[in-house]
PDB file of C-alpha atoms in Angstrom:
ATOM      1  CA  UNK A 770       0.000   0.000   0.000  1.00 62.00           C
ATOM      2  CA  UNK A 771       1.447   3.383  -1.256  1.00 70.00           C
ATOM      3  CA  UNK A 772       0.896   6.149   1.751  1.00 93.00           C
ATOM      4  CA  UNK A 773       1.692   9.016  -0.416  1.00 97.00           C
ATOM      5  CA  UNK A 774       1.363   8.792  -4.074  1.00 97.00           C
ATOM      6  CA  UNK A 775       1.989  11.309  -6.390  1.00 97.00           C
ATOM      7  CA  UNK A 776       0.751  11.472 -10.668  1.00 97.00           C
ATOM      8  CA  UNK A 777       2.373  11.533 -13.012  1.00 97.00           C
ATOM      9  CA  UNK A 778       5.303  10.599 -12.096  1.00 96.00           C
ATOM     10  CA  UNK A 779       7.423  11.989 -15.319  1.00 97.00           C
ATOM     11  CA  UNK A 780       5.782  15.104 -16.602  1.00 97.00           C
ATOM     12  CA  UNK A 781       6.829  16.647 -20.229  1.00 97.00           C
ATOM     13  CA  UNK A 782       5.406  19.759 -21.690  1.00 97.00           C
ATOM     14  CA  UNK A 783       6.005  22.917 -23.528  1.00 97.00           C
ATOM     15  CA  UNK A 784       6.410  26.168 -22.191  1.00 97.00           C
ATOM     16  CA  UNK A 785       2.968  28.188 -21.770  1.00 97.00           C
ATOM     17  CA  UNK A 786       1.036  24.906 -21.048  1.00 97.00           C
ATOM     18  CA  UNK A 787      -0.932  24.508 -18.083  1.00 97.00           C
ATOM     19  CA  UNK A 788      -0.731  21.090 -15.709  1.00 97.00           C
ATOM     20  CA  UNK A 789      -1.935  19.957 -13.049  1.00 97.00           C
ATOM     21  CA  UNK A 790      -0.054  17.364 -10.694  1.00 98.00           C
ATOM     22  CA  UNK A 791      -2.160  15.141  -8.254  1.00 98.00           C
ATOM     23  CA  UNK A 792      -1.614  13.517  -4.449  1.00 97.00           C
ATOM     24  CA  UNK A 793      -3.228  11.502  -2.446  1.00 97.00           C
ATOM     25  CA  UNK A 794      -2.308   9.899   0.755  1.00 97.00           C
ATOM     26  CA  UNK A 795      -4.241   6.890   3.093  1.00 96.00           C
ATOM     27  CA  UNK A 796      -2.299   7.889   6.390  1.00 95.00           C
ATOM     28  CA  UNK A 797      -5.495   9.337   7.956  1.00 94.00           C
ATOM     29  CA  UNK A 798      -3.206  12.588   8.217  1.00 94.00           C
ATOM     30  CA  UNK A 799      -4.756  16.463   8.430  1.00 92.00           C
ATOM     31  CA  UNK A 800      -1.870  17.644   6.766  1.00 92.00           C
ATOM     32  CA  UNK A 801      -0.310  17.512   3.426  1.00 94.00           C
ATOM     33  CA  UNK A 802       2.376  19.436   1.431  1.00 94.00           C
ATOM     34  CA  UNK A 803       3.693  20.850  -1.806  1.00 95.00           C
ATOM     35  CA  UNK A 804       7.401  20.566  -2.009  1.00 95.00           C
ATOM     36  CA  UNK A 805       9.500  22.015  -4.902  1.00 96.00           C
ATOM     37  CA  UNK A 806      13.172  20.293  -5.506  1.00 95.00           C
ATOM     38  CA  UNK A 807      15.343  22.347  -8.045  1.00 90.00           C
ATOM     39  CA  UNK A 808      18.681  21.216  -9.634  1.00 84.00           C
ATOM     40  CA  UNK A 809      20.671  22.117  -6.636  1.00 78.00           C
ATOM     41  CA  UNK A 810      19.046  19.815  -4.940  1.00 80.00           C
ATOM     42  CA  UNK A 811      16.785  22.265  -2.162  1.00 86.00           C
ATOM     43  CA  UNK A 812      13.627  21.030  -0.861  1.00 91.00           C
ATOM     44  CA  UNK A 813      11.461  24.299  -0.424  1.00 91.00           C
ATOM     45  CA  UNK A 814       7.847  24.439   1.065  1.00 92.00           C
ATOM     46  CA  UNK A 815       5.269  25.999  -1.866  1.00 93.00           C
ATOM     47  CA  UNK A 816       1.683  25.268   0.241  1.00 92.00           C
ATOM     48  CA  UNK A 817       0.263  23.447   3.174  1.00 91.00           C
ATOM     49  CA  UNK A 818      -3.032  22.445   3.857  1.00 91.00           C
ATOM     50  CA  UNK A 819      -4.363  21.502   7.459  1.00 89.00           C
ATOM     51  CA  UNK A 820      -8.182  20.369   7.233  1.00 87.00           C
ATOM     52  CA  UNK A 821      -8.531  21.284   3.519  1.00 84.00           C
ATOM     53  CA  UNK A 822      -7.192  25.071   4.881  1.00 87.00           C
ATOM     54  CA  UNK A 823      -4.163  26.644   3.587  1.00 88.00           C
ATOM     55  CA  UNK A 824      -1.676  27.297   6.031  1.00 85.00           C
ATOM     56  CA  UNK A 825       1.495  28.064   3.868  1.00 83.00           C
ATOM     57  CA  UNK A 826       1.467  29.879   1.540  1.00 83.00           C
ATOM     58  CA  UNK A 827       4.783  30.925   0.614  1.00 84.00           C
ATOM     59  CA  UNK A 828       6.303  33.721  -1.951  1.00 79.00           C
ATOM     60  CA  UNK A 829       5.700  31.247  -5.311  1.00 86.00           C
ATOM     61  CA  UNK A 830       4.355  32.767  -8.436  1.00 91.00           C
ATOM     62  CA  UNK A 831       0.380  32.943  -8.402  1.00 91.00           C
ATOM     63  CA  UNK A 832       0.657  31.234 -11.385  1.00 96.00           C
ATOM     64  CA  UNK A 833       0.809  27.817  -8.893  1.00 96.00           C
ATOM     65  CA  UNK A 834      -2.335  27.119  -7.588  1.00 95.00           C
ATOM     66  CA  UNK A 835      -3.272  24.085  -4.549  1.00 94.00           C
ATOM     67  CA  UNK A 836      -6.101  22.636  -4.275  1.00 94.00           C
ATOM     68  CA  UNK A 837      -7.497  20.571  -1.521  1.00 94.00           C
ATOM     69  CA  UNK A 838     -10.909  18.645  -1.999  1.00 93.00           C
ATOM     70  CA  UNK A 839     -10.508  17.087   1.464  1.00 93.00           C
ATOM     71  CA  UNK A 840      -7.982  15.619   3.561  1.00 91.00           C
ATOM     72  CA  UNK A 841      -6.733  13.270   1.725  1.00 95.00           C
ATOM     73  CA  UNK A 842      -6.121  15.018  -1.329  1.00 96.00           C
ATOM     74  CA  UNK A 843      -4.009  17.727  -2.328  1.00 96.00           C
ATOM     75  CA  UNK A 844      -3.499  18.783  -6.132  1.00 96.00           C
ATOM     76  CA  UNK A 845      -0.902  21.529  -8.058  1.00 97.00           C
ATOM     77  CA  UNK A 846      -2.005  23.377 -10.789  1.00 97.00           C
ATOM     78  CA  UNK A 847       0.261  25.100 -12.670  1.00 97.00           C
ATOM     79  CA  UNK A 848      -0.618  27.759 -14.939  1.00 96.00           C
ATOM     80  CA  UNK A 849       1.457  28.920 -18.308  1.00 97.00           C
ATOM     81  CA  UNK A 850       4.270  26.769 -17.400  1.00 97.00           C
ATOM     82  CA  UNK A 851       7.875  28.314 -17.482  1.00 97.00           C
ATOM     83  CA  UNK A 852      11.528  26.964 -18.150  1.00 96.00           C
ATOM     84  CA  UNK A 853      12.107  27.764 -14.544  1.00 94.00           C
ATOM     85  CA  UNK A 854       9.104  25.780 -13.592  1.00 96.00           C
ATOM     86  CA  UNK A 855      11.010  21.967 -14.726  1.00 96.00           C
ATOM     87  CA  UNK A 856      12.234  20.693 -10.845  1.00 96.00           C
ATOM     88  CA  UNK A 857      11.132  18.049  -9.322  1.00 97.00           C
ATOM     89  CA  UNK A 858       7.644  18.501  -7.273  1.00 97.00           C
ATOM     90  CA  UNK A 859       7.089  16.240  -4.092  1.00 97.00           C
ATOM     91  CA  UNK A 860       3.948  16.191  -2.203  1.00 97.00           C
ATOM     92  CA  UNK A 861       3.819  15.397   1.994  1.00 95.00           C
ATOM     93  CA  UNK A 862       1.912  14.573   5.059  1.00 94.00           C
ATOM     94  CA  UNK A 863       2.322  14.999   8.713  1.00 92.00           C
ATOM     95  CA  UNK A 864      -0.175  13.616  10.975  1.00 90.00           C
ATOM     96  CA  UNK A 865      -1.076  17.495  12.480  1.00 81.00           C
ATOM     97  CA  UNK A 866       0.922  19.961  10.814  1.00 75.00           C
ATOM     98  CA  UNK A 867       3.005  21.096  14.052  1.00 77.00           C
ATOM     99  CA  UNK A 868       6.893  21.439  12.713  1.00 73.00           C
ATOM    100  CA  UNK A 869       8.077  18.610  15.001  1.00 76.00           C
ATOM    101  CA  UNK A 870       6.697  15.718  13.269  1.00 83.00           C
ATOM    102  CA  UNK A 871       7.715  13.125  10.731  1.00 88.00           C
ATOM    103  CA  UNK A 872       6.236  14.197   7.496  1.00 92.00           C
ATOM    104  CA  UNK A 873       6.204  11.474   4.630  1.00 94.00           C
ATOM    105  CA  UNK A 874       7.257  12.624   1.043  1.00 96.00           C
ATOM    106  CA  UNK A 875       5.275  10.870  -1.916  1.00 97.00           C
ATOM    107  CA  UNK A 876       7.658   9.563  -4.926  1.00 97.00           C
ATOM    108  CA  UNK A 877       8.189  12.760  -6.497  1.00 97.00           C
ATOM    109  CA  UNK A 878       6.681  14.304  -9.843  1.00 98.00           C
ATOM    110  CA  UNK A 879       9.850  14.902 -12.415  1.00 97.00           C
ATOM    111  CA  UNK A 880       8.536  17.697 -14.717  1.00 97.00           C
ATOM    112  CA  UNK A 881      10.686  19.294 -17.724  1.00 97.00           C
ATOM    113  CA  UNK A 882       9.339  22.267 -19.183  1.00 97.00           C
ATOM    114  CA  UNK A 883      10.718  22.415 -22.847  1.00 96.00           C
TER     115      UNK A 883
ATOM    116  CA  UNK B1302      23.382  33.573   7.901  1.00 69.00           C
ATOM    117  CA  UNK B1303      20.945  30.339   6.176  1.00 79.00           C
ATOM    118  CA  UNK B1304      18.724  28.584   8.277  1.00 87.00           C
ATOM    119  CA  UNK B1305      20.572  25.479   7.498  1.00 92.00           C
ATOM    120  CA  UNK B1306      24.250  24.541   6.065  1.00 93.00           C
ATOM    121  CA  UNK B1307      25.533  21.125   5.217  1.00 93.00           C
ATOM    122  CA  UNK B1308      28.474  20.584   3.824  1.00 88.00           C
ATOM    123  CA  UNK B1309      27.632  19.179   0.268  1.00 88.00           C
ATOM    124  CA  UNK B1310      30.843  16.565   0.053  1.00 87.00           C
ATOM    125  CA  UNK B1311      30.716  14.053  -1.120  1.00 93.00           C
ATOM    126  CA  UNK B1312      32.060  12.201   1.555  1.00 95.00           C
ATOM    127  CA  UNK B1313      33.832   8.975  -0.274  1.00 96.00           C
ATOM    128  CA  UNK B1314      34.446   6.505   2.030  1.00 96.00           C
ATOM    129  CA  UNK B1315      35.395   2.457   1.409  1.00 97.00           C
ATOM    130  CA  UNK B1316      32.877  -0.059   3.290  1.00 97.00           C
ATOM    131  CA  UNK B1317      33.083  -0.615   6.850  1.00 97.00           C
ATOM    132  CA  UNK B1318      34.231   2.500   7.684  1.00 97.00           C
ATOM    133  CA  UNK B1319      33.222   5.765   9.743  1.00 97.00           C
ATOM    134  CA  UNK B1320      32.120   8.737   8.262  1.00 97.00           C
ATOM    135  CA  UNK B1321      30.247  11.908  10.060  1.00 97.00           C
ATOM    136  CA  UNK B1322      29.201  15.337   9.448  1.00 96.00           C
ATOM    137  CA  UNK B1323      27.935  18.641  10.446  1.00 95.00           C
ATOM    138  CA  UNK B1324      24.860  20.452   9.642  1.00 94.00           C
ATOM    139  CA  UNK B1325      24.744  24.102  11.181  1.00 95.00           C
ATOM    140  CA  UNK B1326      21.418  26.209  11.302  1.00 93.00           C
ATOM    141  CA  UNK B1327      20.540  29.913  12.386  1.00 90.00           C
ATOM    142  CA  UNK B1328      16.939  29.321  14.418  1.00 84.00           C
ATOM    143  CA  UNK B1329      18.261  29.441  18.170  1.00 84.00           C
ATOM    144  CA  UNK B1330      14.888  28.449  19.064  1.00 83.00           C
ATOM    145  CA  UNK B1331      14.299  25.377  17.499  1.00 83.00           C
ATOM    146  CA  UNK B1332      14.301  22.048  19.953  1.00 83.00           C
ATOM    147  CA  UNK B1333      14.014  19.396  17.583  1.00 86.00           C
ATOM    148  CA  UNK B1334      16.225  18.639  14.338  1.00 92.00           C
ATOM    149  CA  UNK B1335      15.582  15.393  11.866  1.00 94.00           C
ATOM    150  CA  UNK B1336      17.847  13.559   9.416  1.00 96.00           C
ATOM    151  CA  UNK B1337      16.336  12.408   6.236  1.00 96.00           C
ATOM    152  CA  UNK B1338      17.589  10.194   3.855  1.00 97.00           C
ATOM    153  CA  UNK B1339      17.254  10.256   0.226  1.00 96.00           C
ATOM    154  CA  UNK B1340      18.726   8.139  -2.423  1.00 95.00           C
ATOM    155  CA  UNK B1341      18.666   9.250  -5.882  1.00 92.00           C
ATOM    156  CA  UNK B1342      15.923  10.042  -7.737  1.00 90.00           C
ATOM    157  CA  UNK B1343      13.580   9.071  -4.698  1.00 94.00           C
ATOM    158  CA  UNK B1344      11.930  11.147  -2.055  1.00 96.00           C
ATOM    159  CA  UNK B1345      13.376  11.580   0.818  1.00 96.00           C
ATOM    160  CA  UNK B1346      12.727   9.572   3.974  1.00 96.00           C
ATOM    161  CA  UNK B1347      13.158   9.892   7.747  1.00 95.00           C
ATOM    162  CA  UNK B1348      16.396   8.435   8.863  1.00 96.00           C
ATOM    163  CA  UNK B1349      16.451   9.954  12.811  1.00 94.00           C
ATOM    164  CA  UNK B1350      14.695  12.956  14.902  1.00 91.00           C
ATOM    165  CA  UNK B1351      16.784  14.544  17.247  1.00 90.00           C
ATOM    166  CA  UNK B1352      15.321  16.191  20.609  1.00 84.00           C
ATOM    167  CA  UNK B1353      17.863  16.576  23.558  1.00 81.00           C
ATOM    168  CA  UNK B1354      21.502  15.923  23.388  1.00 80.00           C
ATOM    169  CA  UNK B1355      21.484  13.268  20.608  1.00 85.00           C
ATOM    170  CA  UNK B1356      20.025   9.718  19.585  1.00 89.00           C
ATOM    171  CA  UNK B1357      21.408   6.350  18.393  1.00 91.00           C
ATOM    172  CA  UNK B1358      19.843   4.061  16.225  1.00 92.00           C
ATOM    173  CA  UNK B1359      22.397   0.997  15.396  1.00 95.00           C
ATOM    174  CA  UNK B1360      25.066   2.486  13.180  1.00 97.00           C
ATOM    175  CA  UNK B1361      23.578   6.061  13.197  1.00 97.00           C
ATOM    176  CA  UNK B1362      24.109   8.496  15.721  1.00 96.00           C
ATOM    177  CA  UNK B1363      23.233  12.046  15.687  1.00 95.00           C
ATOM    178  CA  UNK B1364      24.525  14.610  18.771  1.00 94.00           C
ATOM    179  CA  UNK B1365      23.585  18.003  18.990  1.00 93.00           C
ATOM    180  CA  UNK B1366      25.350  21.163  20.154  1.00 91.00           C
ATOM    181  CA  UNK B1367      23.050  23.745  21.098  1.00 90.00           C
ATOM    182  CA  UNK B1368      25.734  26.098  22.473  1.00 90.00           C
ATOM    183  CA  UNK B1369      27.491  25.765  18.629  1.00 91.00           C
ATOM    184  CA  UNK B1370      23.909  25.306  16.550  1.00 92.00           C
ATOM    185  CA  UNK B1371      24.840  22.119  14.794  1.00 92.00           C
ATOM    186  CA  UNK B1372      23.841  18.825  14.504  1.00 94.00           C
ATOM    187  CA  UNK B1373      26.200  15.759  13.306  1.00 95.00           C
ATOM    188  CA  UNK B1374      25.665  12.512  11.959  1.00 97.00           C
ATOM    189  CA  UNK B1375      27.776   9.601  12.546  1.00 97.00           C
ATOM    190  CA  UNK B1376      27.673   6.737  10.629  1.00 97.00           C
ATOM    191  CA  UNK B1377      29.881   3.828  11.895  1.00 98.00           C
ATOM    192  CA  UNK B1378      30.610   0.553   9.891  1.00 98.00           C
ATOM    193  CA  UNK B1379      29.237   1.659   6.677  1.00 98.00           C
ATOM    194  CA  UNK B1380      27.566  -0.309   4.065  1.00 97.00           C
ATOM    195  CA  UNK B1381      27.048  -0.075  -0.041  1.00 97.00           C
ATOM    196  CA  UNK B1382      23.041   0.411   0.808  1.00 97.00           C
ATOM    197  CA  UNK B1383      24.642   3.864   3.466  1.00 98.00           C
ATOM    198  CA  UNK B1384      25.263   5.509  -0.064  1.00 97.00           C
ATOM    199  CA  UNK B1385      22.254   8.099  -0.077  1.00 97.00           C
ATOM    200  CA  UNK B1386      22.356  12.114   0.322  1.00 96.00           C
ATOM    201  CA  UNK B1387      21.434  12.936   3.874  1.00 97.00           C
ATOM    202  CA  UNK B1388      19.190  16.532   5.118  1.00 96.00           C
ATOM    203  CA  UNK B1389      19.287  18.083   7.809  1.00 95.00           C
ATOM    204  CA  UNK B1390      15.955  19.467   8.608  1.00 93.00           C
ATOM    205  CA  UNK B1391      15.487  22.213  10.886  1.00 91.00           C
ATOM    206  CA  UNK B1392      12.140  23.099  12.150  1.00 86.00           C
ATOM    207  CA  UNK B1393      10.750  26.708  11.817  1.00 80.00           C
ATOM    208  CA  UNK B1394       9.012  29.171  14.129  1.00 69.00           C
ATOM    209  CA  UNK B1395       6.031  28.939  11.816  1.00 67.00           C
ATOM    210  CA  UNK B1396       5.235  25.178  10.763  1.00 69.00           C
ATOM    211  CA  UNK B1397       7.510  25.375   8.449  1.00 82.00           C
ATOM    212  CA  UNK B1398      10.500  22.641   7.975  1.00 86.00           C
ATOM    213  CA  UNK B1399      13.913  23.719   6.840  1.00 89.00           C
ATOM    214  CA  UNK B1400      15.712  21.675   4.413  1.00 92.00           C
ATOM    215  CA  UNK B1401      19.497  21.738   3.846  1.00 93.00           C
ATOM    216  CA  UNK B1402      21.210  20.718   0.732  1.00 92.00           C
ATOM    217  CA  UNK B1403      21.973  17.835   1.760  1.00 94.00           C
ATOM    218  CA  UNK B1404      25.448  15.960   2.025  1.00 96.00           C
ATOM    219  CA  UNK B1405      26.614  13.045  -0.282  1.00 95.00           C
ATOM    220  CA  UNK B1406      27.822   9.925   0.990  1.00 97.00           C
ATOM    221  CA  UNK B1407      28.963   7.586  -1.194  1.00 97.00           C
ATOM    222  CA  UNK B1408      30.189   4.013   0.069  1.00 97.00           C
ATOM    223  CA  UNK B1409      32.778   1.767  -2.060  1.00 96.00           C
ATOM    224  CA  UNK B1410      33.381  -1.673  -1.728  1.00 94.00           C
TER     225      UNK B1410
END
């Protein structure tokens, strides 16, 4: 059983296209994530969602938009996709949301912009 | 100063031996610190959390000097399957974790 699981994994497209990538986790957790992984290798936070409620929300172009249909859920849309855009995208959960837990990273979506 | 430095290595080291490293980090405040693991071209994983002075777990051992701000990792009697890049996570003042770079260790037979 897959806790976190990300699709598509591999994720090819031209630049000015818009995508959408899609998690789902069966942990029972209130919390899930939107990680971004660039080429030098740093895991930064994009969103987080307690409850279906963003709670992060940090500085990312408005062209990246969550989504959150309930708990278990958590989709990216991204809007007129950008060179800059191609990293790899890795969606989380924590059981609460409070920064001292273990928070489990789904497989990771590889996306090239071209 | 960033909220959390790792040396990048990679740290090249032949089978069955010891290898350890630092990870240094900014928030004074923060009690707790993790490890994660990830291999390449997989997510990362939880390898240790760190709370007081340090934790073992078999062949990994992480200490922690508040006074200093850093963290280490200690891996003793290392095996092919060690070879992974390891984070140091730091946790924020606002939910947020912090995510080093992450330093290379590769094992050789």
């Amino acid at each position: 059983d897959t806790a976190v699981s990300q699709t598509p994994k591999y994720l090819v497209t031209q630049m000015g296209n818009d995508k959408s990538i899609k998690c789902e986790q069966n942990l029972g957790h209130d919390t899930m994530y939107w990680y971004k992984q660039d080429s030098k290798k740093f895991l930064k936070i994009m969103f987080s969602y307690n409850n279906k409620e963003l709670i992060i929300n940090e500085t990312v172009p408005n062209r990246f938009s969550p989504k959150s249909p309930d708990k278990a859920h958590l989709n990216l849309h991204i809007n007129s996709l950008e060179l800059g855009d191609s990293a790899v995208y890795f969606c989380a959960s924590s059981q609460d949301g409070t920064s001292e837990e273990t928070q489990y990273f789904g497989p990771g979506t590889r996306l090239l912009v071209l | 100063r960033k909220e959390v430095e790792q040396d990048p290595g990679p740290f090249n080291v032949p089978e069955g031996a010891t290898v350890a490293f630092n990870c240094t980090y900014s928030n004074s405040a923060s009690q707790s610190f993790f490890w994660y693991r990830q291999d390449c071209r997989k997510e990362p994983k939880l390898l240790m959390s760190v709370y007081s002075s340090g934790n073992e777990d078999g062949r990994f051992t992480a200490q922690l000097n508040r006074a200093s701000q850093y963290i280490s990792l200690l891996i003793r009697d290392s095996k092919l399957s060690d070879s992974a890049t390891y984070l140091c996570v730091v946790p924020l003042w606002d939910y947020k974790l912090s995510f080093g770079a992450g330093t290379t260790v590769t094992v050789r037979a």
